[in-house]
């Protein structure tokens, strides 16, 4: 088994190696004419204003949290899926996992009803007023 | 001698060369592995050259124009010319960026795209190594692309890059859930994580392929996998991370020349990879559809099915408009994920009774 994973390791190394070799080859032939404009971040011709490394909208954080919960669930599903045929497809194994899934689905329903799966939580009208979207819209 | 379980086609060829007899078996194995990696690197590169040309031709004909026509016969040499242009293009690393992360990002993205190819069962004896955790390994290593993309976006010190990277990360991790659940469906039916065993359990005609054998749940799982994998590799209609009309080129904005082309190469490598995974899990891998056609070797079937799925990717790109971010999240959490649960439930019931 350890040799199988040696294959993976060698593939990763060859990936790094081939990228480096190609970049080196490119470095030998490409021109290098540095001007002041080239060194500025590309923002469609405007000079960049302010810092880019800023705090970010926390809805990405909510998505990441929901993802972690569901991904752990998928991790629990994999061993069960492998063992399912070996357990003789019996009803007990099936019911067991369905109870586990049902408990998780309660959480999923909660997230859904609370509106955390909505991307747009509020919008602006033409008059500039902010309107909160209700979760059931 | 190398143990029989490690005997893939590359090891076999190396083992038969008398010139290399002075090498100990482990070194022969390593040599075979390096050759395999180089072969798959070139498979990705040549596939990208052909697929980009095909994509531009298909785009042209769908939009009632001709596409590239000037370079070579019907423009076949167009991508080759583009590749040479990219090689001799200036590699600009703008000021104010985080240089180490900036340089590392394309390497990580491309490296993971290549590493996925270790476990593809191209034919009956044609697999680099049949890991016993095959499909789980694919899920694990293809997720490594997310740190690569975030590194590219964050280090660029460019607002477009940061938006693109955050969108891409949110999209990839969200769609990881339906992809995982759809894969669980196939694993349930096969009872194994090893890619070769999954293919073997679909033997004996196209009605035994998982897409048909547990109808309609197998079909639902295949459809979910196909749609979600489009989102995983940032293809249209899910290409918000690199939406040209709003955020220029997303996380790739600051990259130029060869560095940029490795992102592009990885994208095409991933296209090939998800086509191959869908083929393995749901379309019977290298199995023939009917026994009458079994004189055609397995690798031909595998390639044909994968290429068909890649063609569908290209076809969809020029047919469907891009989704909005809220539609993207709606699609993932409120359509694909519930249906994936339904299909797990259905396949479980089917197999129990």
XYZ file of C-alpha atoms in Angstrom:
490
model
C 0.000 0.000 0.000
C 2.823 2.399 0.839
C 4.136 2.145 -2.747
C 0.700 3.200 -4.024
C 0.996 6.426 -2.116
C 4.560 6.831 -3.364
C 2.906 7.173 -6.790
C 0.796 10.058 -5.493
C 3.851 11.728 -4.006
C 5.792 11.379 -7.266
C 2.881 12.822 -9.248
C 2.860 15.861 -6.946
C 6.631 16.276 -7.307
C 6.499 15.921 -11.100
C 3.699 18.505 -11.157
C 5.890 21.007 -9.275
C 8.901 20.121 -11.415
C 7.158 20.537 -14.775
C 5.649 23.891 -13.765
C 9.061 25.134 -12.620
C 10.823 23.922 -15.772
C 8.279 25.589 -18.040
C 8.455 28.836 -16.079
C 12.254 28.705 -16.283
C 12.091 28.136 -20.040
C 9.717 31.060 -20.350
C 12.036 33.197 -18.227
C 14.895 32.568 -20.671
C 12.979 33.819 -23.696
C 10.499 36.421 -22.497
C 11.331 40.141 -22.578
C 11.641 42.189 -19.414
C 10.663 45.826 -19.768
C 9.452 47.110 -16.433
C 7.566 50.385 -16.446
C 5.825 52.169 -13.603
C 2.363 51.439 -15.038
C 2.980 47.697 -15.227
C 3.775 47.565 -11.537
C 0.336 48.927 -10.528
C -2.497 46.502 -9.785
C -4.841 46.241 -12.771
C -8.097 48.011 -12.032
C -9.293 48.839 -15.529
C -6.941 51.781 -15.903
C -7.863 53.524 -12.657
C -5.253 54.024 -9.967
C -6.054 51.648 -7.097
C -7.602 53.326 -4.064
C -7.057 51.951 -0.581
C -5.946 48.629 0.739
C -7.096 45.328 -0.785
C -6.378 43.197 2.265
C -9.589 44.053 4.023
C -12.177 42.340 6.183
C -14.701 40.423 4.167
C -18.460 39.951 4.126
C -19.393 37.398 6.767
C -21.885 35.522 4.577
C -18.862 33.640 3.212
C -18.224 32.553 6.803
C -21.797 31.262 7.178
C -21.467 29.283 3.940
C -18.178 27.831 5.188
C -19.815 26.789 8.483
C -22.731 25.067 6.738
C -20.241 23.387 4.416
C -18.221 21.980 7.313
C -21.324 20.449 8.905
C -22.415 18.797 5.680
C -18.947 17.693 4.699
C -18.469 15.921 8.020
C -21.780 14.237 7.363
C -20.520 13.056 3.957
C -17.402 11.729 5.683
C -19.664 9.661 7.954
C -21.643 8.456 4.938
C -18.617 7.035 3.076
C -17.747 4.151 5.458
C -21.418 3.288 5.744
C -21.795 3.238 1.939
C -18.819 0.868 1.621
C -20.102 -1.438 4.366
C -23.718 -1.399 3.188
C -23.435 -4.321 0.728
C -21.155 -6.228 3.093
C -23.813 -5.997 5.810
C -26.111 -7.871 3.432
C -28.175 -4.802 2.533
C -30.141 -5.264 5.733
C -32.852 -2.927 6.805
C -31.271 -2.159 10.172
C -28.165 -0.633 8.544
C -30.364 1.403 6.240
C -32.650 2.629 9.011
C -29.669 3.498 11.184
C -28.218 5.845 8.594
C -31.608 7.314 7.754
C -32.118 8.274 11.417
C -28.697 9.947 11.374
C -29.616 11.773 8.165
C -32.997 12.785 9.572
C -31.334 14.455 12.567
C -29.092 16.363 10.188
C -32.005 17.296 7.969
C -33.651 18.978 10.972
C -30.571 21.204 11.105
C -30.775 21.754 7.370
C -34.443 22.742 7.645
C -33.548 25.154 10.477
C -30.864 26.832 8.359
C -33.274 27.018 5.429
C -36.133 28.544 7.474
C -33.788 31.023 9.180
C -32.788 32.245 5.719
C -29.077 31.523 6.028
C -29.090 29.860 2.621
C -30.247 33.119 1.031
C -27.460 35.071 -0.592
C -29.415 38.325 -0.881
C -30.505 39.365 2.600
C -31.467 42.951 1.831
C -31.761 45.175 -1.203
C -31.972 48.879 -1.976
C -35.038 50.505 -3.524
C -34.792 53.216 -6.177
C -35.113 55.820 -3.394
C -32.079 54.513 -1.594
C -33.917 52.788 1.268
C -32.622 49.436 2.436
C -35.306 46.733 2.556
C -34.683 43.516 4.485
C -35.786 40.434 2.621
C -37.946 38.112 4.692
C -36.674 34.509 4.709
C -39.780 33.247 2.943
C -39.641 35.522 -0.097
C 10.775 -8.427 -8.899
C 8.048 -6.007 -8.025
C 5.010 -7.414 -6.239
C 2.092 -8.259 -8.521
C -0.307 -5.794 -6.885
C 1.861 -2.889 -8.020
C 2.043 -4.151 -11.577
C 0.617 -1.361 -13.676
C 1.324 -0.955 -17.370
C 4.227 1.441 -16.803
C 5.941 -0.847 -14.294
C 5.486 -3.736 -16.741
C 7.243 -1.885 -19.564
C 10.123 -0.806 -17.315
C 10.449 -4.340 -15.921
C 10.810 -5.829 -19.393
C 13.664 -3.541 -20.425
C 16.852 -5.569 -19.976
C 18.975 -2.404 -19.989
C 17.574 -1.391 -16.617
C 18.276 -4.707 -14.871
C 20.971 -3.151 -12.688
C 18.350 -1.039 -10.884
C 16.779 -2.341 -7.662
C 12.982 -2.936 -7.917
C 12.039 0.147 -5.902
C 13.976 2.394 -8.252
C 12.340 0.728 -11.231
C 9.005 1.462 -9.613
C 9.937 5.098 -9.025
C 11.145 5.421 -12.635
C 7.857 3.946 -13.903
C 5.938 6.342 -11.706
C 7.867 9.366 -12.981
C 7.225 8.255 -16.564
C 3.523 7.819 -15.794
C 3.375 11.333 -14.322
C 5.110 12.778 -17.390
C 2.721 10.892 -19.681
C -0.301 12.303 -17.856
C 1.233 15.792 -17.854
C 1.430 15.583 -21.623
C -2.051 14.098 -21.822
C -3.339 17.239 -20.065
C -1.239 19.531 -22.264
C -2.256 17.911 -25.554
C -5.872 17.617 -24.436
C -5.859 21.338 -23.625
C -4.392 22.184 -27.044
C -7.078 20.165 -28.827
C -9.958 21.081 -26.501
C -9.339 24.826 -26.792
C -9.425 24.552 -30.585
C -12.581 22.390 -30.449
C -14.161 24.806 -27.992
C -13.523 27.773 -30.263
C -14.799 25.897 -33.299
C -17.939 24.724 -31.462
C -18.477 28.267 -30.170
C -18.120 29.600 -33.684
C -20.530 27.181 -35.255
C -23.107 27.548 -32.442
C -23.028 31.315 -33.003
C -23.240 30.859 -36.789
C -19.677 31.904 -37.571
C -16.546 29.942 -38.445
C -14.185 30.363 -35.491
C -10.396 30.310 -36.096
C -9.647 29.733 -39.787
C -6.271 31.314 -40.564
C -3.586 29.195 -38.832
C -3.385 25.812 -40.530
C -6.311 23.758 -41.841
C -9.463 25.275 -40.298
C -7.270 26.877 -37.655
C -5.940 23.651 -36.069
C -2.611 25.286 -35.274
C -4.253 28.246 -33.545
C -3.769 26.983 -29.969
C -0.184 25.949 -30.740
C 0.492 29.514 -31.859
C -1.224 30.782 -28.711
C 0.957 28.508 -26.567
C 4.137 29.843 -28.168
C 2.878 33.382 -27.708
C 2.247 32.710 -24.011
C 5.720 31.233 -23.595
C 7.461 34.339 -24.896
C 5.135 36.786 -23.164
C 6.433 39.004 -20.406
C 5.798 37.633 -16.933
C 4.712 40.656 -14.913
C 4.749 40.457 -11.127
C 3.257 43.751 -10.024
C 4.497 45.684 -7.038
C 2.805 45.452 -3.649
C 1.894 41.790 -3.940
C 2.763 38.910 -1.644
C 5.384 37.404 -3.899
C 5.820 33.995 -2.288
C 2.111 33.136 -2.316
C 1.739 34.621 -5.795
C 4.404 32.309 -7.209
C 3.200 29.262 -5.278
C -0.502 29.494 -6.243
C -0.362 28.261 -9.874
C 1.964 25.445 -8.799
C -0.552 24.187 -6.217
C -3.504 24.514 -8.568
C -1.749 22.627 -11.355
C -0.177 20.032 -9.055
C -3.574 18.935 -7.723
C -5.017 18.786 -11.242
C -2.221 16.371 -12.188
C -2.329 14.282 -8.999
C -5.975 13.342 -9.577
C -4.880 11.267 -12.576
C -3.178 8.664 -10.360
C -6.376 6.686 -9.823
C -8.139 6.829 -13.207
C -8.974 3.340 -14.468
C -8.320 3.951 -18.170
C -8.458 0.234 -18.977
C -8.562 -3.180 -17.345
C -4.835 -3.138 -16.534
C -4.240 0.513 -17.261
C -4.272 2.378 -13.978
C -1.297 4.028 -12.320
C -2.262 2.789 -8.886
C -5.575 1.412 -7.773
C -5.714 3.018 -4.329
C -8.187 1.280 -2.019
C -9.585 4.701 -1.090
C -9.637 5.798 -4.780
C -12.681 8.042 -5.006
C -12.196 9.501 -1.522
C -8.637 10.388 -2.562
C -10.008 12.264 -5.581
C -12.448 14.229 -3.415
C -9.669 15.050 -0.962
C -6.987 16.114 -3.411
C -9.255 18.086 -5.726
C -10.332 20.221 -2.755
C -6.711 21.375 -2.423
C -7.438 23.685 -5.334
C -9.341 26.007 -2.939
C -6.254 27.098 -0.938
C -4.455 27.562 -4.271
C -7.158 29.875 -5.584
C -7.427 31.826 -2.318
C -3.638 32.255 -2.314
C -3.787 33.570 -5.882
C -6.580 35.996 -5.081
C -5.282 37.218 -1.747
C -1.654 37.646 -2.759
C -2.456 39.628 -5.930
C -3.375 42.768 -3.971
C -6.067 43.428 -6.527
C -9.764 43.838 -5.775
C -10.921 41.804 -8.755
C -8.661 38.954 -7.709
C -9.930 38.990 -4.138
C -13.601 38.995 -5.212
C -12.947 36.218 -7.699
C -11.100 34.106 -5.157
C -13.759 34.498 -2.458
C -16.540 33.699 -4.912
C -14.639 30.720 -6.210
C -13.920 29.359 -2.735
C -17.561 29.784 -1.649
C -18.740 28.111 -4.835
C -16.326 25.184 -4.700
C -16.953 24.375 -1.035
C -20.737 24.691 -1.478
C -20.830 22.366 -4.448
C -18.563 19.933 -2.652
C -21.662 18.811 -0.696
C -23.829 17.639 -3.652
C -20.729 16.155 -5.309
C -19.943 14.170 -2.153
C -23.519 12.959 -1.791
C -23.733 11.925 -5.452
C -20.466 10.005 -5.093
C -21.870 8.263 -1.988
C -24.719 6.975 -4.200
C -22.270 5.279 -6.560
C -20.158 3.962 -3.673
C -23.274 2.429 -2.080
C -24.114 0.575 -5.272
C -20.534 -0.636 -5.782
C -19.690 -1.308 -2.141
C -16.135 -0.101 -2.578
C -14.063 3.079 -2.843
C -11.532 1.601 -5.256
C -12.006 2.937 -8.780
C -11.271 -0.406 -10.454
C -13.806 -2.244 -8.255
C -16.427 0.407 -8.996
C -15.921 -0.162 -12.727
C -15.930 -3.957 -12.368
C -19.211 -3.890 -10.469
C -20.832 -2.299 -13.534
C -19.838 -5.132 -15.900
C -22.145 -6.858 -18.377
C -23.934 -4.398 -20.606
C -25.085 -0.815 -20.366
C -28.140 -1.694 -18.252
C -25.725 -2.498 -15.414
C -24.181 0.981 -15.419
C -25.222 2.910 -12.320
C -26.862 5.589 -14.406
C -29.408 2.981 -15.607
C -29.279 0.133 -13.101
C -31.044 1.930 -10.245
C -33.340 4.000 -12.399
C -34.286 6.786 -11.722
C -32.077 7.304 -8.626
C -28.830 6.502 -10.445
C -29.779 8.991 -13.098
C -30.553 11.675 -10.513
C -27.172 11.054 -8.880
C -25.408 11.272 -12.245
C -27.214 14.477 -13.115
C -26.381 16.022 -9.736
C -22.745 14.999 -10.094
C -22.556 16.430 -13.600
C -24.100 19.797 -12.709
C -22.167 20.159 -9.455
C -18.882 19.184 -11.090
C -19.392 21.972 -13.628
C -19.519 24.347 -10.664
C -16.503 22.688 -9.032
C -14.306 23.443 -12.033
C -15.724 26.956 -12.574
C -17.195 26.235 -15.990
C -20.122 28.096 -17.502
C -22.931 28.478 -16.417
C -21.126 28.575 -13.047
C -18.105 30.655 -14.074
C -18.792 33.562 -11.722
C -15.268 33.493 -10.257
C -13.883 34.559 -13.617
C -16.859 36.453 -14.988
C -15.259 38.709 -17.601
C -18.057 41.249 -17.670
C -17.937 42.052 -13.951
C -14.614 41.113 -12.337
C -12.222 41.021 -15.347
C -10.668 37.568 -14.858
C -11.275 36.866 -11.180
C -8.344 35.420 -9.274
C -6.233 35.275 -12.452
C -6.315 39.027 -13.146
C -2.745 39.777 -12.060
C -1.203 36.730 -13.721
C 0.318 36.873 -17.163
C 2.270 34.701 -19.551
C 3.172 31.172 -18.545
C 1.984 31.546 -14.933
C -1.496 32.371 -16.174
C -1.468 29.516 -18.644
C -0.941 27.010 -15.831
C -4.260 28.086 -14.325
C -5.774 27.582 -17.741
C -4.100 24.203 -18.189
C -5.343 23.134 -14.759
C -8.865 24.162 -15.746
C -8.769 21.935 -18.814
C -7.108 19.151 -16.821
C -9.994 19.388 -14.351
C -12.495 19.210 -17.204
C -10.898 15.960 -18.317
C -10.817 14.762 -14.707
C -14.499 15.335 -13.900
C -15.468 13.757 -17.215
C -13.389 10.720 -16.308
C -14.830 10.532 -12.768
C -18.409 10.708 -14.077
C -17.539 8.000 -16.621
C -16.031 5.770 -13.934
C -18.782 6.191 -11.384
C -21.890 6.199 -13.526
C -21.127 5.249 -17.126
C -19.295 1.973 -16.585
C -15.722 3.208 -17.087
C -13.962 1.048 -19.682
C -16.831 -1.469 -19.922
C -18.461 -2.025 -23.309
C -22.153 -1.113 -23.594
C -23.100 -4.429 -25.274
C -21.031 -7.619 -25.437
C -21.223 -7.550 -29.257
C -18.821 -4.586 -29.227
C -16.320 -6.145 -26.813
C -13.642 -6.376 -29.539
C -13.068 -2.637 -29.038
C -10.498 -2.289 -26.219
C -11.417 -0.723 -22.876
C -9.249 2.419 -23.063
C -11.066 3.386 -26.278
C -14.435 3.184 -24.531
C -13.151 5.104 -21.526
C -11.741 7.864 -23.736
C -14.845 7.995 -25.897
C -17.202 8.377 -22.922
C -14.962 10.981 -21.285
C -14.673 12.963 -24.509
C -18.423 12.885 -24.934
C -18.883 14.412 -21.462
C -16.219 17.024 -22.221
C -18.082 17.870 -25.410
C -21.262 18.352 -23.351
C -19.287 20.749 -21.090
C -18.288 22.771 -24.143
C -21.776 22.629 -25.620
C -23.329 23.894 -22.358
C -20.854 26.735 -22.164
C -22.150 28.248 -25.384
C -25.798 27.487 -24.668
C -26.499 28.657 -21.119
C -26.064 32.178 -19.724
C -24.126 32.742 -16.493
C -26.028 32.462 -13.185
C -26.197 35.170 -10.532
C -24.543 34.504 -7.161
C -27.874 34.099 -5.350
C -29.115 31.731 -8.068
C -25.893 29.774 -7.678
C -26.429 29.297 -3.951
C -30.124 28.525 -4.492
C -29.195 25.853 -7.025
C -26.689 24.243 -4.675
C -28.449 24.245 -1.321
C -32.117 24.167 -2.246
C -32.162 22.026 -5.391
C -29.143 19.747 -5.698
C -28.550 18.909 -2.008
C -32.187 17.855 -1.217
C -32.354 15.798 -4.411
C -29.047 14.150 -3.542
C -30.562 13.093 -0.178
C -33.595 11.737 -2.020
C -31.393 9.700 -4.307
C -29.360 8.259 -1.387
C -32.651 7.336 0.280
C -33.967 5.808 -2.942
C -30.857 3.742 -3.655
C -30.805 2.574 -0.023
C -34.423 1.452 -0.269
C -33.799 -0.195 -3.651
C -30.879 -2.194 -2.286
C -32.671 -3.172 0.920
C -35.772 -4.591 -0.762
